[in-house]
Coordinates of C-alpha atoms in Angstrom, one line a residue:
M1070 CA 0.0 0.0 0.0
S1071 CA 1.5 3.3 -1.0
A1072 CA 1.9 6.1 1.5
A1073 CA 0.9 9.7 1.1
P1074 CA 3.2 11.5 -1.5
Q1075 CA 6.4 12.6 0.1
T1076 CA 7.2 16.2 -0.6
R1077 CA 10.3 18.2 0.3
F1078 CA 9.4 21.8 1.4
Y1079 CA 12.1 24.4 1.1
Q1080 CA 10.3 27.3 2.8
V1081 CA 10.5 26.3 6.4
G1082 CA 10.7 29.3 8.6
S1083 CA 9.5 31.7 5.9
Y1084 CA 6.2 33.5 5.6
A1085 CA 5.7 32.4 2.0
A1086 CA 2.6 30.4 1.0
G1087 CA 3.2 26.7 0.5
N1088 CA 3.1 24.8 -2.8
R1089 CA 4.8 27.5 -4.8
L1090 CA 7.6 25.1 -5.7
L1091 CA 5.4 22.2 -6.6
A1092 CA 4.0 21.2 -9.9
P1093 CA 0.2 21.4 -10.0
E1094 CA -0.2 17.7 -10.1
A1095 CA 1.8 17.3 -6.9
R1096 CA -0.1 19.9 -4.9
S1097 CA -2.7 19.0 -2.2
D1098 CA -6.4 19.1 -3.0
Q1099 CA -6.7 22.2 -0.8
A1100 CA -4.1 24.0 -2.8
D1101 CA -6.2 23.6 -6.0
P1102 CA -7.9 26.9 -6.8
G1103 CA -10.7 25.0 -8.5
R1104 CA -11.4 22.7 -5.5
S1105 CA -15.0 21.9 -4.8
N1106 CA -15.0 23.6 -1.3
A1107 CA -17.7 21.2 0.0
L1108 CA -18.1 23.2 3.2
T1109 CA -18.3 26.9 2.3
S1110 CA -18.6 30.2 4.2
G1111 CA -21.4 31.1 6.5
H1112 CA -21.3 28.2 9.0
R1113 CA -21.4 28.9 12.8
A1114 CA -18.4 26.8 13.9
C1115 CA -16.2 28.2 16.6
Q1116 CA -12.9 29.9 15.7
G1117 CA -10.3 27.2 15.2
C1118 CA -12.8 24.4 15.0
G1119 CA -11.0 21.2 14.1
E1120 CA -14.1 19.4 13.0
A1121 CA -15.0 22.1 10.4
L1122 CA -11.4 21.9 9.1
G1123 CA -11.4 18.1 9.0
A1124 CA -14.8 17.8 7.3
R1125 CA -13.8 20.2 4.6
Y1126 CA -10.6 18.4 4.0
V1127 CA -12.3 15.0 3.8
L1128 CA -15.2 15.9 1.6
D1129 CA -13.1 18.0 -0.8
A1130 CA -10.9 15.0 -1.2
A1131 CA -13.8 12.7 -1.7
Q1132 CA -15.3 14.9 -4.3
R1133 CA -12.0 15.2 -6.2
A1134 CA -11.6 11.4 -6.0
T1135 CA -15.0 10.8 -7.5
G1136 CA -15.4 13.6 -9.9
G1137 CA -17.9 15.3 -7.6
R1138 CA -20.3 12.3 -7.5
V1139 CA -20.7 12.0 -3.7
I1140 CA -23.6 12.0 -1.3
A1141 CA -22.9 12.8 2.4
V1142 CA -25.1 11.5 5.2
N1143 CA -24.5 13.5 8.5
A1144 CA -25.4 12.5 12.0
T1145 CA -26.8 15.0 14.5
G1146 CA -24.0 16.8 16.3
C1147 CA -21.8 19.9 16.2
L1148 CA -21.0 19.4 12.5
E1149 CA -24.7 19.3 11.6
V1150 CA -25.8 22.1 13.9
F1151 CA -23.2 24.7 12.9
S1152 CA -23.4 24.0 9.2
T1153 CA -27.2 23.8 8.7
P1154 CA -29.1 26.3 10.8
Y1155 CA -32.5 26.1 9.2
P1156 CA -33.2 27.3 6.5
E1157 CA -29.6 27.8 5.6
T1158 CA -26.7 25.4 4.8
S1159 CA -23.0 25.7 4.1
W1160 CA -22.8 22.4 2.2
Q1161 CA -22.2 22.4 -1.5
L1162 CA -22.9 18.8 -2.2
P1163 CA -25.9 16.4 -1.8
W1164 CA -26.2 16.2 2.0
L1165 CA -28.7 14.4 4.3
H1166 CA -29.2 14.9 8.0
S1167 CA -30.0 11.8 10.0
L1168 CA -30.6 11.2 13.7
F1169 CA -27.9 11.1 16.3
G1170 CA -27.4 7.3 16.1
N1171 CA -28.5 6.1 12.7
A1172 CA -26.2 7.8 10.2
P1173 CA -24.4 4.5 9.2
A1174 CA -27.8 2.9 8.6
V1175 CA -29.1 5.8 6.5
A1176 CA -25.8 5.9 4.6
A1177 CA -26.1 2.2 3.9
G1178 CA -29.7 2.7 2.7
V1179 CA -28.6 5.4 0.3
A1180 CA -25.9 3.1 -1.0
A1181 CA -28.4 0.3 -1.5
A1182 CA -30.8 2.7 -3.3
L1183 CA -28.0 3.8 -5.7
R1184 CA -27.1 0.1 -6.3
A1185 CA -30.8 -0.7 -7.1
K1186 CA -30.8 2.2 -9.6
G1187 CA -27.6 0.9 -11.2
R1188 CA -25.7 4.1 -10.1
T1189 CA -22.3 2.6 -9.3
D1190 CA -20.7 6.0 -10.2
V1191 CA -22.2 7.8 -7.2
R1192 CA -20.5 7.2 -3.8
V1193 CA -21.6 7.6 -0.2
V1194 CA -19.8 9.1 2.8
G1195 CA -21.4 8.9 6.2
Q1196 CA -20.0 11.1 8.9
G1197 CA -20.5 12.1 12.6
G1198 CA -18.8 13.0 15.8
D1199 CA -17.4 10.6 18.3
G1200 CA -20.6 10.7 20.4
G1201 CA -22.8 9.7 17.4
T1202 CA -20.2 7.1 16.3
V1203 CA -18.5 5.5 19.3
D1204 CA -21.6 5.5 21.5
I1205 CA -25.1 6.2 20.1
G1206 CA -24.4 4.9 16.6
L1207 CA -22.1 2.0 17.4
G1208 CA -24.8 -0.7 16.7
C1209 CA -25.7 0.8 13.3
L1210 CA -22.1 1.2 12.5
S1211 CA -21.3 -2.4 13.4
G1212 CA -24.2 -3.6 11.2
M1213 CA -22.8 -1.5 8.3
F1214 CA -19.4 -3.1 8.8
E1215 CA -20.9 -6.6 9.1
R1216 CA -22.9 -6.2 5.8
D1217 CA -19.9 -4.7 4.1
D1218 CA -22.0 -1.8 2.8
D1219 CA -20.4 0.3 0.2
V1220 CA -19.9 3.4 2.5
L1221 CA -16.9 5.3 3.8
Y1222 CA -17.8 6.3 7.3
V1223 CA -15.8 9.1 8.9
C1224 CA -15.7 9.8 12.6
Y1225 CA -14.6 13.4 13.5
D1226 CA -13.2 12.6 16.9
N1227 CA -13.1 15.6 19.3
E1228 CA -13.3 13.3 22.3
A1229 CA -16.6 14.4 23.9
Y1230 CA -20.2 15.5 23.3
M1231 CA -19.2 19.1 22.4
N1232 CA -22.6 20.2 21.0
T1233 CA -24.5 19.5 24.2
G1234 CA -22.1 20.9 26.7
V1235 CA -18.9 18.9 26.7
Q1236 CA -20.0 15.7 28.3
R1237 CA -17.8 12.6 28.3
S1238 CA -18.1 10.1 25.4
G1239 CA -16.7 6.7 24.9
A1240 CA -13.8 8.4 23.1
T1241 CA -12.9 10.8 26.0
P1242 CA -9.3 10.0 27.1
P1243 CA -8.5 9.2 30.8
A1244 CA -8.1 12.1 33.2
A1245 CA -9.7 14.6 30.9
R1246 CA -12.1 17.0 32.5
T1247 CA -15.6 17.2 31.0
A1248 CA -19.0 18.4 32.4
T1249 CA -19.7 14.9 33.5
T1250 CA -16.1 14.0 34.6
Q1251 CA -15.2 16.8 36.9
A1252 CA -11.7 17.4 38.2
V1253 CA -12.4 16.3 41.7
G1254 CA -11.4 13.4 44.0
E1255 CA -8.4 11.1 44.1
S1256 CA -8.9 10.2 40.4
P1257 CA -9.9 13.5 38.8
G1258 CA -11.3 13.7 35.3
A1259 CA -12.5 10.7 33.1
P1260 CA -11.7 7.3 34.6
F1261 CA -9.0 5.0 33.4
G1262 CA -10.1 1.7 32.0
Q1263 CA -13.2 2.9 30.3
G1264 CA -14.0 4.0 26.7
K1265 CA -13.7 2.3 23.4
N1266 CA -11.0 2.2 20.7
L1267 CA -13.2 2.3 17.7
P1268 CA -10.4 1.8 15.0
L1269 CA -9.5 -1.5 16.7
I1270 CA -13.2 -2.4 16.9
A1271 CA -13.6 -1.7 13.2
M1272 CA -10.5 -3.8 12.4
A1273 CA -12.1 -6.7 14.3
H1274 CA -14.9 -6.7 11.6
E1275 CA -12.1 -7.3 9.0
I1276 CA -13.6 -4.7 6.7
P1277 CA -11.6 -3.6 3.6
Y1278 CA -10.1 -0.4 5.1
V1279 CA -9.6 1.2 8.4
A1280 CA -7.4 4.3 9.0
T1281 CA -6.8 7.1 11.4
A1282 CA -5.6 10.6 10.7
T1283 CA -5.4 14.1 12.2
V1284 CA -6.0 17.6 10.9
A1285 CA -2.3 18.2 11.3
G1286 CA -1.5 15.8 8.4
L1287 CA -3.4 17.3 5.4
R1288 CA -1.6 15.3 2.7
D1289 CA -1.9 12.1 4.7
L1290 CA -5.6 12.7 5.3
E1291 CA -6.3 13.5 1.7
A1292 CA -4.3 10.5 0.5
K1293 CA -6.3 8.2 2.8
V1294 CA -9.6 9.6 1.6
H1295 CA -8.5 9.1 -2.1
R1296 CA -7.5 5.5 -1.2
A1297 CA -10.7 4.8 0.6
M1298 CA -12.8 6.1 -2.3
G1299 CA -10.9 3.9 -4.7
M1300 CA -12.2 0.8 -2.8
R1301 CA -15.6 -0.8 -2.5
G1302 CA -17.3 -2.1 0.7
A1303 CA -17.3 -0.8 4.2
R1304 CA -14.5 1.6 5.1
Y1305 CA -13.8 3.5 8.3
L1306 CA -11.7 6.7 8.9
Q1307 CA -11.2 8.3 12.3
V1308 CA -9.9 11.9 12.3
L1309 CA -8.7 13.6 15.4
V1310 CA -10.2 17.1 15.4
P1311 CA -9.3 19.2 18.5
C1312 CA -12.1 21.4 19.9
P1313 CA -10.8 24.7 21.3
L1314 CA -13.9 25.2 23.4
G1315 CA -14.1 21.7 24.9
W1316 CA -10.4 21.1 25.2
G1317 CA -9.6 24.6 26.5
T1318 CA -7.0 25.4 23.9
A1319 CA -6.2 28.5 21.9
S1320 CA -8.1 28.7 18.6
C1321 CA -4.8 29.2 16.8
D1322 CA -3.3 26.0 18.2
T1323 CA -5.7 23.4 16.7
V1324 CA -3.2 22.0 14.2
R1325 CA -0.3 22.1 16.7
I1326 CA -2.3 20.2 19.4
A1327 CA -3.3 17.6 16.8
R1328 CA 0.3 17.2 15.9
L1329 CA 1.4 16.8 19.5
A1330 CA -1.3 14.1 20.0
E1331 CA 0.3 12.2 17.1
Q1332 CA 3.9 12.8 18.1
S1333 CA 3.4 11.8 21.7
G1334 CA 1.9 8.5 20.7
L1335 CA -1.5 9.1 22.3
F1336 CA -3.2 9.1 18.9
P1337 CA -1.5 6.5 16.6
V1338 CA -1.9 7.2 12.9
F1339 CA -2.1 4.0 10.8
E1340 CA -3.9 2.1 8.1
A1341 CA -5.3 -1.5 8.1
T1342 CA -6.9 -3.8 5.5
G1343 CA -8.8 -6.9 6.4
G1344 CA -8.1 -6.4 10.1
V1345 CA -4.3 -6.2 9.7
V1346 CA -2.2 -3.1 10.1
T1347 CA -0.5 -2.4 6.8
D1348 CA 1.1 1.0 7.3
V1349 CA 1.8 3.5 10.1
T1350 CA 2.9 7.1 10.1
P1351 CA 6.1 7.1 12.2
I1352 CA 6.7 9.7 14.9
R1353 CA 9.2 12.2 13.5
R1354 CA 9.9 14.0 16.8
K1355 CA 8.8 12.1 19.9
V1356 CA 7.5 14.3 22.6
A1357 CA 6.5 13.5 26.2
V1358 CA 2.8 13.4 26.8
E1359 CA 3.2 16.4 29.2
E1360 CA 4.0 18.6 26.3
Y1361 CA 0.6 17.6 24.8
L1362 CA -1.3 18.0 28.0
R1363 CA -0.1 21.3 29.3
P1364 CA -1.7 23.6 26.7
Q1365 CA -5.2 22.1 27.4
K1366 CA -7.4 23.4 30.2
R1367 CA -9.2 20.1 30.3
Y1368 CA -6.0 18.7 31.9
A1369 CA -5.2 21.8 34.1
H1370 CA -6.0 19.8 37.2
L1371 CA -3.0 17.6 36.5
F1372 CA -0.6 20.6 37.0
E1373 CA -2.3 22.8 39.6
P1374 CA -2.3 23.1 42.6
E1375 CA 0.3 20.3 42.3
V1376 CA 1.7 18.2 39.5
R1377 CA 0.0 14.8 39.4
T1378 CA 3.0 12.9 38.3
D1379 CA 1.2 9.6 39.0
V1380 CA -1.6 10.3 36.5
I1381 CA 0.8 11.8 33.9
A1382 CA 2.9 8.6 34.2
R1383 CA -0.2 6.5 33.5
L1384 CA -0.9 8.5 30.4
Q1385 CA 2.7 8.2 29.3
Q1386 CA 2.5 4.5 29.7
A1387 CA -0.6 4.4 27.4
A1388 CA 1.3 6.4 24.8
D1389 CA 4.3 4.2 25.1
R1390 CA 2.1 1.1 24.6
N1391 CA 0.7 2.6 21.4
I1392 CA 4.2 3.3 20.2
A1393 CA 5.2 -0.3 20.8
R1394 CA 2.0 -1.8 19.4
F1395 CA 2.0 0.1 16.1
G1396 CA 5.7 0.5 15.7
L1397 CA 5.5 4.3 15.6
L1398 CA 9.3 4.6 16.1
G1399 CA 10.1 2.2 13.3
H1400 CA 9.6 -1.2 15.0
R1401 CA 6.6 -3.1 16.4
E1402 CA 6.5 -5.2 19.5
E1403 CA 4.1 -7.8 20.8
V1404 CA 2.1 -6.0 23.5
P1405 CA 0.0 -7.9 26.0
S1406 CA -3.7 -7.0 25.8

């Protein structure tokens, strides 16, 4: 399986716009002045919203990969609420809004209808946040995987129910403060030992394609969408999309925080086919998890009034386990489950 195109940039440290030294065919989808711009201006996303950024990247790439023949099915959640305040919409492609938990089933139904009409040229993308994917929609998603429906489902993972007040979801990491996991007691924040690793759950279904990505790796994300749209059957992509409001980060730091999540090992970036990992994005500059945690107010209780070295050590252990399991430093180890 080929990785994302490797490009050498010569403008590091300058204020020049990127891609000036690249031939047009080597530029990213977002650098194309004629790109589809699936999510256009006028939406109500917060400044620095990782989900708005990720959704635009994903659907622009999907449209380019299919010649614009894409239908999107969107679960209820932040992405739906800020992009389609009735009677307006910021979407510039065929787009359906479903309930919080049935987007995978609706997307599968759209794919079945297209197949019945003989429209093999039109593709379907289902999408939702981690609440509607990891928790409320998990049953419908598992059914979509089991049937091998011809849908690419994308989870925009901001690690909590952000639209309804930052409540904990099955994707909320340990020790993170949310409205329902307050920073109190001996074990503040979200508890250890709970939650779900949905990419691994998807892999257990042995579907054609599973991948993870972040908004910090634009070319990697676009390449994975292109690869997924070139396949048939059930496919799953989980994209880490930091939420400045819920995470308590500066709106200008969204991409930096996503990169730190990847470089610390807390969010491994990889691809799998048929339940087997086939490629990983190696860590270029390994950072301690503390460097990732400190800029986020949802982890402020780990540093004030005293540094919780015990909790930070447990989070570092989880990151190191990911690094070993996926070979993020260039080699993989057998890790006990």
